[in-house]
Short mmCIF file of C-alpha atoms in Angstrom, two decimals:
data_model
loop_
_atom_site.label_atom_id
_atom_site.label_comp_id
_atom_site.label_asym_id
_atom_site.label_seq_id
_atom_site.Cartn_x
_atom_site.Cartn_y
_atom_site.Cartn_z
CA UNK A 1 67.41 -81.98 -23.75
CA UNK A 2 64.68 -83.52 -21.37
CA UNK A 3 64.27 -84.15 -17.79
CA UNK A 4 67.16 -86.79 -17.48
CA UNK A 5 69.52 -84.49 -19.07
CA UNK A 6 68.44 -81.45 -17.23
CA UNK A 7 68.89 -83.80 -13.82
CA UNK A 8 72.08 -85.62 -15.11
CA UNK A 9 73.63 -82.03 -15.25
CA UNK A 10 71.87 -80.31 -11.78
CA UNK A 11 73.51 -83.43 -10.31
CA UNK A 12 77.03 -82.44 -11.10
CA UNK A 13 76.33 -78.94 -9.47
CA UNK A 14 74.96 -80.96 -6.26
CA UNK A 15 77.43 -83.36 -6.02
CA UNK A 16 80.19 -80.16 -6.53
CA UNK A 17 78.62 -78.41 -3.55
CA UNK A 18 78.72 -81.45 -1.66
CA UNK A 19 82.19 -81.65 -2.41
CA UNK A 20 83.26 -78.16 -1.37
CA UNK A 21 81.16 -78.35 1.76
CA UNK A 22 83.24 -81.53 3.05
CA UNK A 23 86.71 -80.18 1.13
CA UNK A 24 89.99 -81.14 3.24
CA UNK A 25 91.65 -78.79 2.05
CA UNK A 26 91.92 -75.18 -0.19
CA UNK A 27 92.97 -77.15 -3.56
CA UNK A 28 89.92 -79.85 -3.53
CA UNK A 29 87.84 -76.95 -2.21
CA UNK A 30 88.78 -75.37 -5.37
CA UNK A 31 88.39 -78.18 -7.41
CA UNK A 32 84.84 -78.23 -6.73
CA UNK A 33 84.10 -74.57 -6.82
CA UNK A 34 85.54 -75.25 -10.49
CA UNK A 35 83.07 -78.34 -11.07
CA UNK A 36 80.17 -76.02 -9.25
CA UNK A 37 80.87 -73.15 -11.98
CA UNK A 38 80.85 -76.35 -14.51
CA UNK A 39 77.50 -77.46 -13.27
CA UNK A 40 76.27 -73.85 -13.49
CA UNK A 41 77.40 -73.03 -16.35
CA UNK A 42 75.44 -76.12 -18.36
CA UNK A 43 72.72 -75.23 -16.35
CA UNK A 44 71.43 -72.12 -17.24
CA UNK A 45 70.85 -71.86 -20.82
CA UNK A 46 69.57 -75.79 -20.75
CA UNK A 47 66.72 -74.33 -18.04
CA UNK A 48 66.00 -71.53 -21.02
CA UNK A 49 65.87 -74.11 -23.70
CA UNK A 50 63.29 -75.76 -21.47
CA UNK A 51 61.13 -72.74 -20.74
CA UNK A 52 61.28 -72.29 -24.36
CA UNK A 53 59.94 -75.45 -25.92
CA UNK A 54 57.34 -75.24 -22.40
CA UNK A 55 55.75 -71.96 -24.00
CA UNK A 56 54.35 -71.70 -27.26
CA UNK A 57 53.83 -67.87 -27.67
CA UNK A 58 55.64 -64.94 -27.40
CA UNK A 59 53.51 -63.44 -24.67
CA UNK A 60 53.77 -66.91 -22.46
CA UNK A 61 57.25 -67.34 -22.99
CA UNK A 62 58.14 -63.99 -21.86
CA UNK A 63 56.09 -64.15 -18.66
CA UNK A 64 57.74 -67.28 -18.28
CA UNK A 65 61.16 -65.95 -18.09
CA UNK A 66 60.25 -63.38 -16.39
CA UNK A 67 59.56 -65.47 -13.69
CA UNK A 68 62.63 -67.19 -14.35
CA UNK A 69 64.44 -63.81 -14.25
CA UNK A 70 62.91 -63.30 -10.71
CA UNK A 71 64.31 -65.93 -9.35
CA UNK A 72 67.50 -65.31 -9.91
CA UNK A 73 66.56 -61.89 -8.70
CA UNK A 74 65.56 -63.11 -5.50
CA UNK A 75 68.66 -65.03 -4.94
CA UNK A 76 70.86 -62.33 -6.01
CA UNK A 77 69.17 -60.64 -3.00
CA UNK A 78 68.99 -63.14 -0.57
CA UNK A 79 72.16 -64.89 -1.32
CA UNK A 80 74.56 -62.67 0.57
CA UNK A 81 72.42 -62.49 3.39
CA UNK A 82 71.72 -65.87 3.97
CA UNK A 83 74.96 -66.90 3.77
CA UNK A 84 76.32 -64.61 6.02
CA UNK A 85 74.00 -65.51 8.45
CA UNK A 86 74.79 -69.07 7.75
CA UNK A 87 78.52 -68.79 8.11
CA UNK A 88 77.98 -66.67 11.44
CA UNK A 89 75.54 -69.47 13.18
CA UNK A 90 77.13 -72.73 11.84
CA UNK A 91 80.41 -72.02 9.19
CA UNK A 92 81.74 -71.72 6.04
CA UNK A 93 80.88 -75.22 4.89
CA UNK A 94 76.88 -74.39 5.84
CA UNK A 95 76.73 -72.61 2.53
CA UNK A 96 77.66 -75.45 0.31
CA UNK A 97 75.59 -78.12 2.09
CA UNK A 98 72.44 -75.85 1.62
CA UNK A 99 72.39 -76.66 -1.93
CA UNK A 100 72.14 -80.00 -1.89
CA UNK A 101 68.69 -80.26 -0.67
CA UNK A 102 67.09 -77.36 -3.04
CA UNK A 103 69.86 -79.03 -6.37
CA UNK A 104 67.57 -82.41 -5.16
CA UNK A 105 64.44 -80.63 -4.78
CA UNK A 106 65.46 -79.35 -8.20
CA UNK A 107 66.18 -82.25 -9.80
CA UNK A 108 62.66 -84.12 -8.32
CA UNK A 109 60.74 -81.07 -9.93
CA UNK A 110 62.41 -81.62 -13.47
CA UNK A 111 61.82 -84.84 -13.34
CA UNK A 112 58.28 -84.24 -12.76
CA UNK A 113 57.23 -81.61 -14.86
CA UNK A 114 59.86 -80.86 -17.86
CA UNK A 115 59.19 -82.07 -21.66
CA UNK A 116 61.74 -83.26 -23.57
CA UNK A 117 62.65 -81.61 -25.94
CA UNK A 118 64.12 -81.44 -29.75
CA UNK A 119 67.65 -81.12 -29.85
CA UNK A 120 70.11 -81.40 -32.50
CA UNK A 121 71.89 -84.93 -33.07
CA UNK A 122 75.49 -85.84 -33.03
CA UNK A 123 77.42 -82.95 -31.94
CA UNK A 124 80.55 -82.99 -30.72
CA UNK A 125 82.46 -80.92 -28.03
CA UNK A 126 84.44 -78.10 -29.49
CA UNK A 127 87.09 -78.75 -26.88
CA UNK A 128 89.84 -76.58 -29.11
CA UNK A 129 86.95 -73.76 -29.62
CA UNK A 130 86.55 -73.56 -25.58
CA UNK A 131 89.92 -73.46 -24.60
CA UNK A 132 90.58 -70.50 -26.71
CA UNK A 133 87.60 -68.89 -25.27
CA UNK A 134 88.67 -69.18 -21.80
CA UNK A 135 91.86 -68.38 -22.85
CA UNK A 136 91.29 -64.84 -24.59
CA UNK A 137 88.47 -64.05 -21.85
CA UNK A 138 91.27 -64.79 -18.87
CA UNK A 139 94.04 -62.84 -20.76
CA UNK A 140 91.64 -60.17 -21.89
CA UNK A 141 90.70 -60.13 -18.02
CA UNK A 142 94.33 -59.83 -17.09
CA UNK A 143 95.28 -57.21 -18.95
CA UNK A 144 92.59 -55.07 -17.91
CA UNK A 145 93.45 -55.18 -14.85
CA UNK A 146 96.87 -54.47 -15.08
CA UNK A 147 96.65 -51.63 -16.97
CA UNK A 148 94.46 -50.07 -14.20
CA UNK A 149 97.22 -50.95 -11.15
CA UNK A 150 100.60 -50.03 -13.55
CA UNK A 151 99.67 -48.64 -17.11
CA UNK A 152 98.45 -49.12 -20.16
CA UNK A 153 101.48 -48.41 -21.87
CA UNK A 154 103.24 -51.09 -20.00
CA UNK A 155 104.90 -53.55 -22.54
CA UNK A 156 103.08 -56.42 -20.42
CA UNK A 157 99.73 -54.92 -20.67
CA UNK A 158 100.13 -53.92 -24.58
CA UNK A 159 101.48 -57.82 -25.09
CA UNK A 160 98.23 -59.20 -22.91
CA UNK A 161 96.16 -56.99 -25.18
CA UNK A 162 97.77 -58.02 -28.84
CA UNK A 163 97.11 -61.83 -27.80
CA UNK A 164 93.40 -61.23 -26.57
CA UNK A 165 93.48 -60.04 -29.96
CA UNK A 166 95.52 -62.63 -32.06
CA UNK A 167 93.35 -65.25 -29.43
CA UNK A 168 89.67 -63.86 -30.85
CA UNK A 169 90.51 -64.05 -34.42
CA UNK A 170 92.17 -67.61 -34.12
CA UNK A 171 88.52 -68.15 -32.43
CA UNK A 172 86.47 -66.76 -35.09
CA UNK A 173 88.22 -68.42 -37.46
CA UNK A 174 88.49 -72.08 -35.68
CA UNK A 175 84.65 -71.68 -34.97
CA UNK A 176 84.06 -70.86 -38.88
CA UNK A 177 85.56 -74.31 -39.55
CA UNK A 178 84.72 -76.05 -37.01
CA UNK A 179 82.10 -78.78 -37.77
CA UNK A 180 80.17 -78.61 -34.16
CA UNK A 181 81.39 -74.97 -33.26
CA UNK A 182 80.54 -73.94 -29.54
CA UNK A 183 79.79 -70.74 -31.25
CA UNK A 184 77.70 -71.37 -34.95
CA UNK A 185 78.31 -68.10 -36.32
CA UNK A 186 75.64 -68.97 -38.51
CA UNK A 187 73.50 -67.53 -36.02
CA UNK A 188 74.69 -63.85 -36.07
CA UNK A 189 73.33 -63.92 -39.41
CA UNK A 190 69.53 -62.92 -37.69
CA UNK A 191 69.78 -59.29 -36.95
CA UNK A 192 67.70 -59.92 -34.05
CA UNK A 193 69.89 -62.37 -32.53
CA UNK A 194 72.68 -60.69 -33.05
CA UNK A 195 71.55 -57.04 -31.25
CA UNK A 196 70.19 -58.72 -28.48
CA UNK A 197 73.11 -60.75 -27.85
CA UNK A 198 75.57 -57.29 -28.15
CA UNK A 199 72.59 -55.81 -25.58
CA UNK A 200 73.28 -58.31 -23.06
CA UNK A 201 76.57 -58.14 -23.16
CA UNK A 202 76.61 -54.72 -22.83
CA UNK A 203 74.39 -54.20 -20.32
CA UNK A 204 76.21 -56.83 -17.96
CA UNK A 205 78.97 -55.04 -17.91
CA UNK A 206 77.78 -51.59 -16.52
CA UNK A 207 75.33 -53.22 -14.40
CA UNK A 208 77.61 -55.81 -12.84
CA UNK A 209 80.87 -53.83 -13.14
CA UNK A 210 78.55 -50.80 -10.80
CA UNK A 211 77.46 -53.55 -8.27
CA UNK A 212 81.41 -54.17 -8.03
CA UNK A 213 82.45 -50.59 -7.89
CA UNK A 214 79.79 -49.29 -6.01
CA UNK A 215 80.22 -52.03 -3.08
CA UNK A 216 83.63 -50.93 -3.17
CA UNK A 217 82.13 -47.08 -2.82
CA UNK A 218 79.93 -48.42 0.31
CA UNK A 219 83.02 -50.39 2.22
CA UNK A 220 85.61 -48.22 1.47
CA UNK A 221 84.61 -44.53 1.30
CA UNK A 222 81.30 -44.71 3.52
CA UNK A 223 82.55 -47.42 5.56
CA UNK A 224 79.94 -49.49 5.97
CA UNK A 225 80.09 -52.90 6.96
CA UNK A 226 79.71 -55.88 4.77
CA UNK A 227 76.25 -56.44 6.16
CA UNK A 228 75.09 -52.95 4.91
CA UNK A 229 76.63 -52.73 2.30
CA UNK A 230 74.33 -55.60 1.05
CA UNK A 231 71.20 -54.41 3.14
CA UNK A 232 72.15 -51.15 0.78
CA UNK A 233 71.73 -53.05 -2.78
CA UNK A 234 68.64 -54.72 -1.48
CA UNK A 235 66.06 -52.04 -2.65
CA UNK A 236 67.70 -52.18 -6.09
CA UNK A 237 67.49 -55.86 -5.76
CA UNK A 238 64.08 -55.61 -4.89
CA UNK A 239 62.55 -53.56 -7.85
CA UNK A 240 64.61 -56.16 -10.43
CA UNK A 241 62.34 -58.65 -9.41
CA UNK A 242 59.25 -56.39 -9.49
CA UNK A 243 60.02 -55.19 -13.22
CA UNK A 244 61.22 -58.55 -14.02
CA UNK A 245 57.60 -59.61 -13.28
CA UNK A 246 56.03 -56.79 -15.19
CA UNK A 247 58.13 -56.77 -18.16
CA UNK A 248 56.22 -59.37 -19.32
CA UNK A 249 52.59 -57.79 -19.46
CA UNK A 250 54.40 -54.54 -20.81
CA UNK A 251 56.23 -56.58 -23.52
CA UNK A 252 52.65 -58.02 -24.33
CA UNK A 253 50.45 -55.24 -24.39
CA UNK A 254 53.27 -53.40 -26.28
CA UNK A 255 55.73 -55.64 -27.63
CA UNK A 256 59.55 -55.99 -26.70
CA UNK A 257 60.87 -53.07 -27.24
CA UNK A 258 59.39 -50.84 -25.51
CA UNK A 259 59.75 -52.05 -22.44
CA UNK A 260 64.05 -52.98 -23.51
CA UNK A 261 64.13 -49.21 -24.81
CA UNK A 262 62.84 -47.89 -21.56
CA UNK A 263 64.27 -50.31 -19.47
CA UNK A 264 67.78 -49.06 -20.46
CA UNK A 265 66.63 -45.34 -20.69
CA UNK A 266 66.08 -46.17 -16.59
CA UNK A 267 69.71 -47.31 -16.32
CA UNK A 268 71.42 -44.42 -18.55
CA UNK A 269 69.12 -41.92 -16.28
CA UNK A 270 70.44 -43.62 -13.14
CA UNK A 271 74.04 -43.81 -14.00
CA UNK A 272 74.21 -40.18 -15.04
CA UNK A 273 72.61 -38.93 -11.97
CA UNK A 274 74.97 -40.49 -9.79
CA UNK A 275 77.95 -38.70 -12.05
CA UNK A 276 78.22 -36.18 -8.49
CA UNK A 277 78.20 -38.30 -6.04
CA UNK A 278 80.73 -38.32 -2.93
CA UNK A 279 81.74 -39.52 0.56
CA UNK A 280 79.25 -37.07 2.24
CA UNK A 281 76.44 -38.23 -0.23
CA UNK A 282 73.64 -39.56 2.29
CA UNK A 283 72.25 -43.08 0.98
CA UNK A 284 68.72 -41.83 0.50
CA UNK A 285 70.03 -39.40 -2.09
CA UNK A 286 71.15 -42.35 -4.02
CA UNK A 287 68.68 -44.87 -3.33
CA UNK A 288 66.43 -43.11 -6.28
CA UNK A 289 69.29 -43.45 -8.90
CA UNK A 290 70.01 -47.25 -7.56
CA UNK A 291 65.92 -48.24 -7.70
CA UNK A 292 66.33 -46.67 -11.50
CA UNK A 293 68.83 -48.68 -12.38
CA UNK A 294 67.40 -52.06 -10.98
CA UNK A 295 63.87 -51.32 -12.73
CA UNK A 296 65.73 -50.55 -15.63
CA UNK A 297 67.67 -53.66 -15.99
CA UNK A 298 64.79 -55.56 -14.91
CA UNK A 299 62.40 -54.67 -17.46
CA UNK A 300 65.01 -55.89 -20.19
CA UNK A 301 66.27 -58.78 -19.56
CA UNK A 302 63.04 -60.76 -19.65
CA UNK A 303 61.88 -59.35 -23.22
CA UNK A 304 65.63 -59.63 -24.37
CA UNK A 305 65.67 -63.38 -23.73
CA UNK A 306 62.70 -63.71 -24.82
CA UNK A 307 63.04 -62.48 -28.32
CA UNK A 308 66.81 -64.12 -28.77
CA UNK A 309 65.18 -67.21 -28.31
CA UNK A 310 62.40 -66.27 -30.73
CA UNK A 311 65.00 -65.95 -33.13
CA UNK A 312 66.54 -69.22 -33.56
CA UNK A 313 64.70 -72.64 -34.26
CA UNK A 314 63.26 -74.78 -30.87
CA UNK A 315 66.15 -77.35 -31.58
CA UNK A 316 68.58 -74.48 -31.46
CA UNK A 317 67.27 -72.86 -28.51
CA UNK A 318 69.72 -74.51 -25.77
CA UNK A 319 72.61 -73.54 -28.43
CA UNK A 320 71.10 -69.58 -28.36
CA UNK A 321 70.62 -69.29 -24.66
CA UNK A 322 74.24 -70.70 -24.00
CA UNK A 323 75.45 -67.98 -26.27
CA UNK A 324 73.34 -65.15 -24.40
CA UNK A 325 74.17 -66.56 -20.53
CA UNK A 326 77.83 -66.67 -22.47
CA UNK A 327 77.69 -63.48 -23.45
CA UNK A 328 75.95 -61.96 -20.38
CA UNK A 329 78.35 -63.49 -17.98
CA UNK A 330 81.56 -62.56 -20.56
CA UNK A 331 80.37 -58.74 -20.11
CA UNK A 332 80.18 -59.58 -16.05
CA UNK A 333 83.77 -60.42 -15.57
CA UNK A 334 84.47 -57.73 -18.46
CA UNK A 335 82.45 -54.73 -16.22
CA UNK A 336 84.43 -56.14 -13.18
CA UNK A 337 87.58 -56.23 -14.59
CA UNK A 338 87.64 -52.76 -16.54
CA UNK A 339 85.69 -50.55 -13.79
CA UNK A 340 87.95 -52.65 -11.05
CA UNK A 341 91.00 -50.51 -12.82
CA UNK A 342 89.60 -47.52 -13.16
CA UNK A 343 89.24 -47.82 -9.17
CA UNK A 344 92.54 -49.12 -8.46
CA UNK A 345 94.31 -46.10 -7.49
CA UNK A 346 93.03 -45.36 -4.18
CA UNK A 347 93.54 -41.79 -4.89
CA UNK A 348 92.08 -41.75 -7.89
CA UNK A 349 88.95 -44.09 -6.32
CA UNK A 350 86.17 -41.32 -6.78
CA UNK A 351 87.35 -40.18 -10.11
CA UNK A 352 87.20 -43.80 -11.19
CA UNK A 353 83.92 -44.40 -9.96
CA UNK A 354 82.21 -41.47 -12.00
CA UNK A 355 84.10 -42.71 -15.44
CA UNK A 356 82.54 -46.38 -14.26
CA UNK A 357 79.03 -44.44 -14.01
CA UNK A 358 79.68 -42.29 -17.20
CA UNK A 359 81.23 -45.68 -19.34
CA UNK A 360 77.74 -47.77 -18.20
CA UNK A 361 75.70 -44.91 -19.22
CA UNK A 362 77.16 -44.36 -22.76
CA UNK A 363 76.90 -48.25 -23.17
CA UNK A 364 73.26 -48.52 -22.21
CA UNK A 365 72.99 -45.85 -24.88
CA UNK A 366 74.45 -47.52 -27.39
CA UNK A 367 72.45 -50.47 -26.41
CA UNK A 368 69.55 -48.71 -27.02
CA UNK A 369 70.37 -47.71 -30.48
CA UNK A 370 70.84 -51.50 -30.85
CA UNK A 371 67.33 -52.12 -29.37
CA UNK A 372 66.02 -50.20 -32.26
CA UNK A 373 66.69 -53.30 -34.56
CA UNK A 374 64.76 -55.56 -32.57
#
């Protein structure tokens, strides 16, 4: 992977935007919302894979992703902000034409300071191995969700979940033969690699599933508005880039687990604090537990990512990162899905909310037992 690679693939994301911005109608408009999500998706682990063969050492590469970390921090933040403003000033379309310019900016910039890199030769797509993927993570996805709105007894909802399960295996075992697998399981083999690519997974789900949830919490039991309820997650927002910036000089001075173990020690601390909360729960009283939870996640992912790719050889590194953004983004639409049915019932909404809270606590435990092999 090198710069015309990198561009070749940031062009598919600006040319999707473009797309969607001048989209007739709802199904092209969808159509390239797919083919931005494409463009994304190929995207983010082949700007890891990059930072990795930029950085020699463990100390430069972390600081590096760190970096890399913040950004996405900051547009996390700014994000729904902007484009509300945007919609409210000009329209809808405003916030697909504004990525054209920074995908071309993007693209000038790789061209003028990205390596190439190694990569490994003559692999195919695993077409078969990704529409099983997509298939078990949509089914696994609907079944969640339908056992929160009927239950989980319902013959549907037990059928959804025996074929996310009959789906996995016929994954595991189609990657196992495949001869370019989208997923070499040859790489679970590191112990390393394998516990930090469990962490992120887990950790995306109770930190994404929350920011689902808790919006939810915001709109719909403190009614706020949709502009405060994101003015509310910006302070959490805020310290992720911070500690995304610091994890680095932490993971240096003390290597990466510390700052992983205490990162999610943060989050569990946060989560279970907020166990009590209620509709007459002022913000400031949970603006503590939220800044917890947003250092905590922030001082892990950097170091996480950092040592995954440590794992694996430079040629394999695009191959790793895909399976950690994979992962990470798997456990997003996982958290959403699960904690969205635990908050289904409206009557039930606060009692759902704590087992969300109590469910991302005992899996940032468990992640930390995991962090204790890296």
């Amino acid at each position: 992977m090198g710069p015309s690679g990198f561009s070749s693939r940031g062009a598919i994301f600006v040319l999707a935007s473009l797309g969607a911005g001048i989209a007739p109608n709802l199904s092209l408009l969808v159509l390239a919302r797919a083919l931005q999500g494409l463009g994304a998706a190929i995207l983010v682990p082949c700007s890891l894979a990059l930072l990795n063969h930029a950085y020699a050492t463990d100390e430069a590469r972390t600081n590096a992703i760190g970096v890399w970390a913040a950004g996405a921090s900051v547009a996390l933040a700014a994000g729904p902000v902007v484009g509300g403003l945007l919609i409210a000033a000009i329209g809808w379309r405003s916030i697909f034409f504004m990525n054209v310019p920074i995908g071309v900016l993007g693209i000038w910039l790789t061209w003028q300071y990205a390596q190439d890199t190694t990569q490994l030769r003559n692999r195919e797509l695993d077409l078969p191995g990704q529409a099983i993927a997509i298939f078990a993570l949509a089914d696994l996805a609907a079944a969640t969700i339908e056992g929160g709105k009927v239950s989980w007894t319902d013959p549907w909802v037990l059928a959804g979940c025996s074929l996310f399960v009959v789906s996995a295996a016929a994954f595991v075992i189609l990657e196992f033969r495949a001869r370019s697998p989208m997923l070499p399981l040859s790489l679970f083999h590191d112990r390393t690699f394998s516990a930090a690519t469990l962490i992120g997974l887990l950790i995306n789900v109770g930190y994404y599933g929350l920011i689902f949830v808790l919006s939810l919490f915001f709109e719909q039991v403190k009614n706020y508005t949709a502009l405060r309820t994101g003015l509310a997650f910006l302070p959490m927002t805020a310290i992720v880039l911070a500690s995304n910036l610091s994890a680095g000089r932490i993971s240096a001075r003390f290597g990466p687990r510390v700052p992983i173990l205490f990162g999610l020690a943060l989050f569990i601390a946060g989560c279970f604090s907020l166990l009590r909360v209620g509709p007459s729960t002022p913000y400031f009283k949970m603006a503590f537990q939220l800044l917890a939870m947003g250092a905590g996640i922030g001082l892990v992912v950097p170091p996480l990512t950092s040592v995954l790719l440590g794992a694996v050889e430079k040629k394999r590194s695009g191959i790793a990162s895909g399976v950690l953004n994979s992962s990470r983004q798997a456990g997003s639409m996982m958290g959403v899905a699960l904690f969205g049915s635990l908050i289904a019932q409206k009557a039930r909404f606060l009692h759902g909310l704590h087992a969300a809270l109590f469910v991302s606590g005992l899996l940032a435990l468990v992640g930390c037992c995991l962090g204790l092999l890296i």
